[in-house]
Each structure stands twice: as structure tokens, then as C-alpha cells.
Coordinates of C-alpha atoms and ligand atoms in Angstrom, one line a residue:
M95 CA -30.1 1.3 20.7
A96 CA -26.4 1.7 19.9
S97 CA -25.6 4.7 17.7
P98 CA -25.1 3.9 14.0
V99 CA -21.6 2.9 13.0
R100 CA -19.5 5.7 11.7
V101 CA -16.0 4.7 10.5
R102 CA -13.4 6.7 8.6
F103 CA -10.4 6.2 6.4
A104 CA -7.9 8.9 7.2
P105 CA -5.0 8.8 4.8
S106 CA -2.1 11.2 4.8
P107 CA -1.3 12.0 1.1
T108 CA 2.5 11.8 1.6
G109 CA 3.1 9.0 -0.9
F110 CA 1.6 6.6 -3.4
F111 CA -1.4 4.6 -2.4
H112 CA -0.2 1.2 -1.3
I113 CA -1.7 -2.2 -0.6
G114 CA -1.7 -1.6 3.2
S115 CA -3.7 1.6 2.9
A116 CA -6.1 0.1 0.5
R117 CA -6.7 -2.8 2.9
T118 CA -7.3 -0.4 5.8
A119 CA -9.8 1.6 3.6
L120 CA -11.5 -1.7 2.5
F121 CA -11.9 -3.0 6.1
N122 CA -13.5 0.3 7.1
W123 CA -15.8 0.3 4.1
L124 CA -16.7 -3.3 4.6
Y125 CA -17.6 -2.7 8.3
A126 CA -19.7 0.3 7.3
R127 CA -21.6 -1.6 4.6
H128 CA -21.9 -4.7 6.9
T129 CA -23.5 -2.7 9.7
G130 CA -25.5 -0.2 7.5
G131 CA -23.2 2.6 8.9
R132 CA -21.4 5.4 7.2
F133 CA -17.9 5.4 5.7
I134 CA -16.1 8.7 5.9
L135 CA -13.0 9.8 4.0
R136 CA -10.9 12.3 6.0
V137 CA -7.7 13.6 4.5
E138 CA -4.9 14.1 7.1
D139 CA -3.0 16.7 5.2
T140 CA -1.7 19.0 8.0
D141 CA 1.9 18.3 7.1
A142 CA 2.1 20.8 4.2
A143 CA 5.8 20.0 3.5
R144 CA 5.1 16.3 2.8
N145 CA 1.7 16.4 1.3
S146 CA 0.9 16.8 -2.4
E147 CA -2.3 17.1 -4.5
A148 CA -0.9 14.6 -6.9
F149 CA -0.7 11.9 -4.1
L150 CA -4.2 12.9 -3.0
N151 CA -5.6 12.5 -6.5
V152 CA -4.0 9.0 -6.6
I153 CA -5.9 8.2 -3.4
Y154 CA -9.2 9.4 -4.8
D155 CA -8.6 7.5 -8.1
S156 CA -7.6 4.3 -6.4
L157 CA -10.5 4.3 -3.9
R158 CA -13.0 4.9 -6.8
W159 CA -11.3 2.3 -8.9
L160 CA -11.7 -0.2 -6.1
G161 CA -15.3 0.8 -5.7
L162 CA -14.9 2.1 -2.1
D163 CA -17.4 4.9 -2.3
W164 CA -17.4 7.3 0.7
D165 CA -20.6 8.6 2.2
E166 CA -19.0 11.8 3.6
G167 CA -15.8 13.4 2.6
P168 CA -14.1 15.5 -0.1
G169 CA -16.2 15.8 -3.2
V170 CA -19.4 14.5 -1.5
G171 CA -19.6 16.8 1.5
G172 CA -21.4 15.9 4.7
P173 CA -22.6 17.4 8.0
F174 CA -19.2 17.5 9.6
G175 CA -17.0 19.0 6.9
P176 CA -14.7 20.2 5.7
Y177 CA -13.1 16.8 5.4
R178 CA -9.5 18.0 4.8
Q179 CA -7.6 18.8 7.9
S180 CA -5.8 21.6 6.2
E181 CA -9.2 23.4 6.1
R182 CA -10.1 22.8 9.7
A183 CA -7.6 25.0 11.6
P184 CA -10.3 27.0 13.4
I185 CA -11.8 23.8 14.8
Y186 CA -8.5 22.7 16.3
K187 CA -7.9 26.1 17.7
T188 CA -11.2 26.0 19.6
H189 CA -10.4 22.6 21.1
L190 CA -6.9 23.7 22.1
Q191 CA -8.4 26.6 23.9
K192 CA -10.8 24.3 25.6
L193 CA -7.9 22.3 27.0
L194 CA -6.1 25.5 28.0
D195 CA -9.2 26.8 29.8
A196 CA -9.7 23.5 31.6
G197 CA -6.1 23.5 32.8
R198 CA -5.3 20.4 30.7
A199 CA -2.8 22.1 28.4
Y200 CA 0.1 24.4 29.1
E201 CA 2.9 26.1 27.3
R202 CA 6.5 25.0 27.6
D203 CA 9.5 26.0 25.3
G204 CA 7.0 27.6 22.9
A205 CA 5.1 24.4 22.3
L206 CA 1.7 23.4 23.8
W207 CA 1.7 20.3 26.0
F208 CA -1.1 18.1 27.1
K209 CA -1.2 17.7 30.8
L210 CA -1.9 14.2 32.1
D211 CA -3.8 13.7 35.3
G212 CA -1.8 12.6 38.3
E213 CA 1.0 13.4 40.7
R214 CA 4.2 14.6 39.1
R215 CA 7.8 14.2 40.0
E216 CA 11.1 14.8 38.3
V217 CA 13.3 11.8 37.8
F218 CA 16.5 11.2 35.9
D219 CA 15.9 9.2 32.7
E220 CA 18.9 6.9 32.0
R221 CA 18.2 6.3 28.4
R222 CA 17.7 10.0 27.4
Q223 CA 20.3 11.1 29.9
K224 CA 18.2 14.0 31.3
N225 CA 15.6 14.9 33.9
V226 CA 12.0 14.3 32.9
I227 CA 8.7 14.8 34.6
K228 CA 6.9 11.5 35.3
V229 CA 3.2 11.3 36.2
A230 CA 2.0 8.7 38.6
R231 CA -1.1 7.1 37.1
P232 CA -2.5 3.7 36.0
P233 CA -2.1 2.5 32.5
A234 CA -4.7 3.2 29.9
V235 CA -6.7 0.1 29.0
I236 CA -7.8 -0.4 25.4
N237 CA -10.3 -3.1 24.7
D238 CA -9.3 -3.5 21.1
A239 CA -11.9 -5.3 18.9
I240 CA -9.1 -7.3 17.2
R241 CA -6.2 -7.3 19.7
G242 CA -8.3 -7.8 22.8
R243 CA -7.3 -6.0 26.0
V244 CA -4.2 -3.9 25.6
E245 CA -2.7 -1.9 28.5
R246 CA -0.3 0.9 28.0
L247 CA 1.2 3.4 30.4
E248 CA 1.2 7.0 29.3
D249 CA 3.2 8.7 32.1
E250 CA 4.7 11.8 30.4
D251 CA 3.0 14.9 29.1
F252 CA 3.2 15.2 25.3
V253 CA 3.2 18.0 22.8
I254 CA -0.2 18.8 21.1
A255 CA 0.8 22.0 19.2
R256 CA 4.2 23.0 17.8
S257 CA 5.8 26.4 18.6
D258 CA 4.4 27.7 15.3
G259 CA 1.0 27.0 16.6
S260 CA 0.2 24.0 14.3
P261 CA -1.4 21.1 16.1
V262 CA 0.2 17.7 15.9
F263 CA -1.2 14.4 14.5
H264 CA -2.4 13.0 17.8
F265 CA -4.4 16.0 18.5
V266 CA -6.1 16.7 15.2
N267 CA -6.8 13.0 14.7
V268 CA -8.7 12.8 18.0
V269 CA -10.5 16.1 17.5
D270 CA -11.7 15.0 14.2
D271 CA -12.8 11.6 15.4
I272 CA -14.8 13.5 18.0
E273 CA -16.2 16.1 15.7
M274 CA -17.1 13.6 13.0
R275 CA -18.8 11.3 15.6
I276 CA -16.6 8.3 14.7
T277 CA -17.7 5.2 16.6
H278 CA -15.0 2.7 15.4
V279 CA -11.4 3.5 14.7
I280 CA -10.2 0.7 12.3
R281 CA -6.5 1.3 11.4
G282 CA -3.1 -0.3 11.0
E283 CA -1.4 -1.9 14.0
D284 CA 1.4 0.7 13.6
H285 CA -1.0 3.1 15.4
L286 CA -1.6 0.9 18.4
S287 CA 1.3 2.6 20.2
N288 CA -0.4 6.0 19.8
T289 CA -3.8 4.8 21.1
S290 CA -3.1 5.5 24.8
K291 CA -2.4 9.1 24.0
H292 CA -5.6 9.3 22.0
V293 CA -7.6 7.7 24.8
E294 CA -6.3 10.4 27.2
L295 CA -7.3 13.1 24.7
F296 CA -10.8 11.8 24.2
K297 CA -11.3 11.8 27.9
A298 CA -9.9 15.2 28.5
L299 CA -12.1 16.6 25.7
G300 CA -15.1 15.1 27.4
A301 CA -15.9 12.7 24.5
P302 CA -16.8 9.0 24.5
V303 CA -13.8 6.8 23.5
P304 CA -14.5 5.0 20.2
V305 CA -14.0 1.3 19.7
F306 CA -10.5 0.7 18.5
A307 CA -9.7 -2.1 16.0
H308 CA -6.0 -2.4 15.0
I309 CA -5.5 -4.5 11.9
P310 CA -2.4 -6.7 11.7
L311 CA 0.6 -5.7 9.5
I312 CA 1.2 -7.0 6.0
L313 CA 4.5 -8.7 5.7
K314 CA 6.5 -8.5 2.6
Q315 CA 6.3 -11.4 0.2
N316 CA 9.9 -12.7 0.8
G317 CA 11.8 -12.3 4.0
P318 CA 11.0 -10.7 7.3
G319 CA 9.5 -7.3 7.9
K320 CA 6.6 -5.1 7.0
M321 CA 5.7 -4.5 3.4
S322 CA 6.7 -1.0 2.4
K323 CA 5.8 1.3 -0.4
R324 CA 9.0 0.4 -2.1
D325 CA 8.4 -3.3 -2.3
Q326 CA 7.5 -4.9 -5.6
G327 CA 3.8 -5.1 -6.1
A328 CA 3.0 -2.6 -3.3
L329 CA 1.2 0.1 -5.2
V330 CA -2.5 -0.1 -6.1
E331 CA -2.1 1.9 -9.3
E332 CA 0.3 -0.7 -10.6
Y333 CA -2.5 -3.3 -10.7
Q334 CA -4.8 -0.8 -12.3
R335 CA -2.1 -0.2 -15.0
R336 CA -1.6 -3.9 -15.5
G337 CA -5.3 -4.5 -16.2
F338 CA -6.2 -6.3 -13.0
L339 CA -9.9 -6.3 -12.1
P340 CA -10.7 -4.2 -9.0
E341 CA -13.1 -6.8 -7.8
A342 CA -10.3 -9.4 -7.7
L343 CA -8.0 -7.0 -5.8
V344 CA -10.8 -6.3 -3.3
N345 CA -11.4 -10.0 -2.8
F346 CA -7.7 -10.6 -2.3
L347 CA -7.3 -7.7 0.1
A348 CA -10.3 -8.8 2.1
L349 CA -8.6 -12.1 2.8
L350 CA -5.4 -10.3 3.8
G351 CA -5.9 -10.6 7.5
W352 CA -9.6 -11.5 7.6
N353 CA -10.8 -15.0 7.9
P354 CA -14.3 -15.5 6.5
G355 CA -14.8 -18.6 8.6
N356 CA -14.8 -21.1 5.7
D357 CA -12.3 -22.2 3.1
L358 CA -13.8 -20.0 0.5
E359 CA -11.4 -17.7 -1.4
K360 CA -13.3 -16.3 -4.4
M361 CA -16.4 -14.7 -3.0
P362 CA -18.9 -12.2 -4.4
L363 CA -18.6 -8.8 -2.8
A364 CA -22.1 -9.1 -1.4
E365 CA -21.0 -12.2 0.5
I366 CA -17.8 -10.5 1.8
V367 CA -20.0 -7.6 3.0
A368 CA -22.4 -10.0 4.7
R369 CA -19.7 -12.1 6.4
F370 CA -17.2 -9.3 7.3
D371 CA -16.9 -8.5 11.0
L372 CA -14.1 -7.3 13.3
P373 CA -13.8 -10.5 15.4
G374 CA -13.0 -12.3 12.2
V375 CA -9.9 -10.2 11.7
N376 CA -6.8 -12.2 12.6
Q377 CA -4.3 -11.0 15.2
S378 CA -1.4 -12.5 13.4
N379 CA 0.3 -10.7 10.5
A380 CA -0.7 -11.5 7.0
R381 CA 1.9 -12.2 4.3
F382 CA 1.5 -10.6 0.9
D383 CA 1.5 -13.2 -1.9
E384 CA 1.5 -11.7 -5.3
R385 CA 1.0 -15.1 -7.0
K386 CA -2.2 -15.6 -5.1
L387 CA -3.3 -12.1 -6.2
A388 CA -2.5 -12.9 -9.8
H389 CA -4.4 -16.2 -9.5
M390 CA -7.4 -14.5 -8.0
N391 CA -7.3 -12.0 -10.8
M392 CA -7.2 -14.7 -13.4
E393 CA -10.2 -16.4 -11.9
Y394 CA -12.2 -13.2 -12.0
T395 CA -11.1 -12.5 -15.6
L396 CA -12.1 -16.0 -16.7
A397 CA -15.5 -15.7 -15.0
L398 CA -16.5 -12.4 -16.7
P399 CA -19.4 -12.6 -19.1
P400 CA -17.9 -12.3 -22.6
E401 CA -19.6 -9.0 -23.4
S402 CA -18.4 -7.5 -20.2
F403 CA -14.9 -8.8 -20.9
V404 CA -14.9 -7.2 -24.3
R405 CA -16.0 -3.9 -22.8
K406 CA -13.3 -4.0 -20.1
A407 CA -10.7 -4.9 -22.7
A408 CA -11.7 -1.9 -24.8
A409 CA -11.4 0.3 -21.7
F410 CA -8.1 -1.2 -20.9
F411 CA -6.6 -0.3 -24.3
A412 CA -8.1 3.2 -24.0
S413 CA -6.9 3.9 -20.4
N414 CA -3.4 2.9 -21.2
N415 CA -3.2 5.2 -24.2
L416 CA -2.7 2.2 -26.5
P417 CA -3.9 3.0 -30.0
P418 CA -7.2 1.2 -30.7
P419 CA -5.9 -2.0 -32.3
T420 CA -8.6 -1.9 -35.0
D421 CA -11.3 0.4 -36.2
T422 CA -13.5 -2.7 -36.9
P423 CA -15.5 -3.3 -33.7
A424 CA -16.7 -6.8 -34.9
L425 CA -13.0 -7.9 -35.2
F426 CA -12.1 -6.5 -31.8
D427 CA -15.1 -8.3 -30.3
A428 CA -14.3 -11.6 -31.9
V429 CA -10.6 -11.5 -31.0
M430 CA -11.4 -10.7 -27.4
R431 CA -14.0 -13.4 -27.0
L432 CA -11.6 -15.9 -28.5
C433 CA -8.7 -14.9 -26.2
Q434 CA -10.5 -14.4 -22.9
P435 CA -10.1 -18.1 -21.8
K436 CA -6.4 -17.9 -22.5
I437 CA -5.1 -14.8 -20.7
K438 CA -4.3 -14.1 -17.0
S439 CA -5.2 -10.4 -17.0
L440 CA -6.3 -7.7 -19.4
G441 CA -2.7 -6.5 -19.3
D442 CA -1.7 -9.6 -21.4
L443 CA -4.0 -8.5 -24.3
P444 CA -1.9 -6.1 -26.3
D445 CA 0.9 -8.6 -26.8
Y446 CA -1.3 -11.7 -26.9
T447 CA -3.6 -10.3 -29.7
R448 CA -1.2 -8.3 -31.7
Y449 CA -1.1 -10.5 -34.8
F450 CA -4.9 -10.3 -35.2
F451 CA -4.6 -6.6 -36.0
T452 CA -1.5 -6.4 -38.1
D453 CA 0.2 -8.6 -40.7
N454 CA 3.4 -7.2 -39.5
F455 CA 4.0 -9.3 -36.5
P456 CA 7.2 -10.8 -35.2
V457 CA 8.0 -14.5 -35.5
D458 CA 9.3 -16.2 -32.3
E459 CA 12.7 -17.6 -33.4
K460 CA 12.7 -20.4 -30.8
A461 CA 9.2 -21.5 -31.8
R462 CA 10.2 -21.4 -35.5
A463 CA 13.3 -23.5 -35.0
K464 CA 11.4 -26.0 -33.0
V465 CA 8.5 -26.3 -35.5
L466 CA 10.7 -26.5 -38.5
S467 CA 12.9 -29.3 -37.0
K468 CA 10.0 -31.8 -37.2
G469 CA 8.3 -33.6 -40.1
D470 CA 8.0 -31.8 -43.4
P471 CA 6.5 -28.4 -42.6
A472 CA 6.8 -27.0 -46.1
A473 CA 4.8 -29.9 -47.5
R474 CA 2.1 -29.5 -44.8
L475 CA 1.8 -25.8 -45.6
R476 CA 1.4 -26.5 -49.4
E477 CA -1.3 -29.1 -48.6
L478 CA -3.1 -26.6 -46.3
L479 CA -3.0 -23.9 -48.9
D480 CA -4.4 -26.2 -51.5
A481 CA -7.1 -27.7 -49.3
L482 CA -8.3 -24.4 -47.7
Q483 CA -8.6 -22.5 -51.0
N484 CA -12.4 -22.8 -51.0
A485 CA -13.1 -24.1 -47.5
D486 CA -15.9 -22.9 -45.4
F487 CA -14.5 -20.6 -42.7
S488 CA -17.9 -19.7 -41.1
S489 CA -17.5 -21.9 -38.0
D490 CA -14.8 -23.6 -36.0
A491 CA -16.5 -27.0 -36.8
A492 CA -16.3 -26.4 -40.5
I493 CA -12.6 -25.4 -40.3
E494 CA -11.9 -28.5 -38.2
T495 CA -13.7 -30.7 -40.7
A496 CA -11.7 -29.3 -43.6
I497 CA -8.3 -29.8 -41.9
K498 CA -9.3 -33.3 -40.6
Q499 CA -10.4 -34.4 -44.1
L500 CA -7.0 -33.2 -45.5
A501 CA -5.1 -35.0 -42.8
E502 CA -7.0 -38.2 -43.3
S503 CA -6.5 -38.1 -47.1
R504 CA -2.7 -38.0 -46.4
G505 CA -2.8 -40.6 -43.6
L506 CA -1.9 -38.0 -41.1
G507 CA -3.5 -36.3 -38.1
F508 CA -4.8 -32.8 -37.3
G509 CA -1.7 -32.4 -35.1
D510 CA 0.6 -32.7 -38.0
Y511 CA -0.7 -29.4 -39.4
Q512 CA -1.4 -27.5 -36.2
A513 CA 2.0 -26.2 -35.1
V514 CA 3.2 -25.1 -38.5
A515 CA -0.1 -23.5 -39.3
R516 CA -0.1 -21.6 -36.1
L517 CA 3.4 -20.4 -36.5
A518 CA 2.7 -19.2 -40.0
V519 CA -0.4 -17.2 -39.1
S520 CA 0.6 -15.9 -35.7
G521 CA 4.4 -16.2 -35.4
S522 CA 4.0 -18.1 -32.2
N523 CA 3.6 -21.6 -30.9
A524 CA 1.0 -20.6 -28.2
G525 CA -2.4 -18.9 -28.6
P526 CA -6.1 -19.6 -28.8
N527 CA -7.3 -22.7 -30.4
L528 CA -6.4 -23.0 -34.1
T529 CA -9.8 -23.3 -35.6
G530 CA -11.0 -20.2 -33.7
L531 CA -7.8 -18.4 -34.8
F532 CA -8.5 -19.2 -38.4
R533 CA -12.2 -18.2 -38.2
V534 CA -11.4 -14.9 -36.6
L535 CA -8.6 -14.1 -39.0
G536 CA -10.8 -15.1 -42.0
R537 CA -9.8 -17.1 -45.0
P538 CA -8.1 -14.5 -47.1
R539 CA -5.7 -13.5 -44.3
V540 CA -5.0 -17.1 -43.3
L541 CA -4.2 -18.1 -46.9
A542 CA -2.0 -15.1 -47.4
R543 CA 0.0 -15.7 -44.3
L544 CA 0.4 -19.4 -45.0
A545 CA 1.8 -18.5 -48.4
R546 CA 4.0 -15.8 -47.1
F547 CA 5.5 -18.1 -44.5
L548 CA 6.0 -20.9 -47.0
E549 CA 8.2 -18.5 -49.1
T550 CA 10.5 -18.1 -46.1
L551 CA 11.3 -21.8 -45.9
Ligands
LIG297 N1 -3.2 9.6 8.9 C1 -3.0 8.4 9.6 C2 -2.2 7.5 8.7 O1 -2.1 7.7 7.5 C3 -4.3 7.8 10.0 C4 -4.3 7.4 11.4 C5 -5.6 6.8 11.8 O2 -6.3 6.1 11.1 O3 -6.0 7.1 13.0 O4 -1.7 6.5 9.1

């Protein structure tokens, strides 16, 4: 029986957590959940000058927000800890010594070098304009689970520890994959060029070489080239701040380079887990499409059960330090339910719902000019004020009946009252349906706002 899958996400906390890192974490997590294996979080924080605790906390927060729970790692522990490389110096020292003892490492110019197997000879390197030692040997073969067979010649010794004794990335990365019993290394394609070095190190340390799976790059939305942390829409926390649903972002990221083998886009997480596999990951690069992400988020937002939408809306206001818009929970609940079908993300809510919670709302000047240019809005407002004085506001249907009866009595239609009424009570020409709007505001506020607006005409 093959040993159980153990995969890891190994971020370096040197910058904000971006879409590409989140996708690498997600593919590892999906593979672990798909196979019943374990997902390990390992922090590659050996570069003290470039790492920061703040960046690390953003990584933890973003992973938790996305629901990518780790089975071993910082905060949860595990049998192969510590899980931060900055706390593992003695382990690296032991392995460096092992290579020195075996004659596979040597000192040169203060640094420690890894010694490749094979015959050496000194040659003049044109490009670097100096003599270098070349090692005669066959190329390393990598059977990448995504890229297929990749050959790469590693024919020069390389540094594994700097003159200050600190081991370099290639070395600590491989030592930890060995120590943590990693079976599959799933990571960005930018690391494919390092893999031949890593293979040599695994072999020299007497460890089995894990399966490698290099995920294609994410191209920026417009134009050529790889998406970078500086590109618009690149940071995970941005979506969190804008009220995107993590399940929408996870669904979107899953499709960024993985083909589920059907035309489905929106898929429950359980189905993504069930279908995800490495052969389904594309070799070609994936292009980031923020509109597609926004659309996915809208679909998820619309599909939320209303009570869950209301809860998330409240959490969104709270997490963004927005003052609670009302201290009447029933009003908050009614407003959110009414507006759910009309918004694209939770982030739209503060602006979209403002006039429900204050009488002091702005009036859109363009909308005002447009509405006032047609028919006789003042007359319509006077009629509404009169007809609704004692109207039943307990249901949308009752409100609709009242307005329709009024319209009929004047030989007009519902539409003749709609735009000016909406403008008067909300300051806008867009919003949830008018009868729902009236019901949620309640008769006294509707009448007061109609009268107030009429006075401005
Ligand atoms: N710390 C490396 C990075 O951030 C991880 C490399 C790997 O996954 O092997 O890219």
C-alpha cells in the first residue's frame, strides 16, 4: 500500500498573501482532502531580513478565512515540528554535518557547497567570463505529475550554506520535506528550475524523492506576463475587505488552472474535493479574470439562505469597523433580506442600504433631474400622500393594491408613480422593489419623506 499522502504549503512571509499563493495552498489542501492525506503548513522564514510577523499573520488569517485548515503546523503542532524554519536550525546543522561526513559537501570561500557526483574538469565559461568546474553527469529526470517528464542538467556544485553558516533555501526546503515525510510537492512553476537541485539533495541525503507537481503560472488580467503582488486584485485580503464570500474565491481559484472535466463552474466544495486530482491540472498558464471572480461571488451571494446572508451582512459591517447601521435588529434583518437579490457583494451593502437607516441621505442629482423632467411629479406625490394616509403597509401586496387603485382612479399606471416615489424616499433611481422598500421603511417614514421631497419641488 502506498504511504498516505502528505503535502505542504510552504510560504515565505515576505509580502502580502496573493492570489497565486492562495491557489498553491488550495491545490495542496484539495489534494490532501481528496486523498484522505494530511495538509501541512510550513513557514519558510529563514530570511530574517525580509520576513515579518505581520505578513505571517496575514497568511494565517487568509488561510483561515478561505477555510484551508492545516493538520500540522504553527498553532496546531504535529509530530514533525517545529513548523517554522527559523526554529529548526539544529535540524539543518545535523543534515549539513551528514553531507560533510559523507564527503558530499565541502567548504570553499567560507561557504558550504554541495558536491555533485561525477568527473570534474575546469572549463572557461564564456557568459560569466571565468573558469568554472563542470561535473560530467546525466541530467536529472523529473516525472512531474502535471508537466510530465522534465529533464534538467545540474552540472555545477552549488552553495548550501552561506559563510555565516545559515543554510540556503534549496537545502532547508529539501531537509524539511524529508523530515516532514512529504510525499507530494505541489508548488508554483517558478520552482521547476530548482527541482533538479532538490532531486540531487534528496538522493544525497538518502531519502526517497517525492512526487513533484508544478502548477502553471497565473497571467495578469491584461497584457502579457505573470500576475504579481502589485497587480490590481492580486491580494486575498482585498477580497475579504470587499465582502467577497470565501467559498466563491475558493471555487474561482480551484478553476484557475484546474479543469474539473465538465463545463461546470459553480460547484459545491465537496464536489471540488471529490473531483480534484493532479492530472486534471492544466499545463498551460491560467489567466486571472477579475470579472469572472466578481460574477462567481455574486452567484454565491445570491444563493445564500436569507438568514445566513443576514448573519454575514452583520459580520461584514462589524469586521469593517462600520458603525452598526441600526440598533433595531428587526429593521436590519428586513433591509438585508430585501436587498440580497439586488447586490453583487456584501461590500455593496453600506452604500446600497444607507437610506434605510437614516433620513439624512443624499439625493442623486442626475436621477433627480431625469425624474423631474417627465410628467407631473409634484401632482403624483400629492396623490400618493393622500392615498397612502391610511393604507395597509403590512405586505407588499397590500401596498401594491393601494398604489394600483390610486393609479386606476386617475387613469394612470403604477409606473407613473414609481420613479418619483423611489426618488423621494431613497434619493436614487435604483434599488429594491418599491413595495418592499415601502413596507420595510414603514408608513410614517414613507409619508414623511414624500412630503419632505414635495416641498423641494
Ligand atoms: N518558500 C517557497 C516559496 O514561497 C516554497 C517553495 C516550495 O513550495 O517548495 O515559494
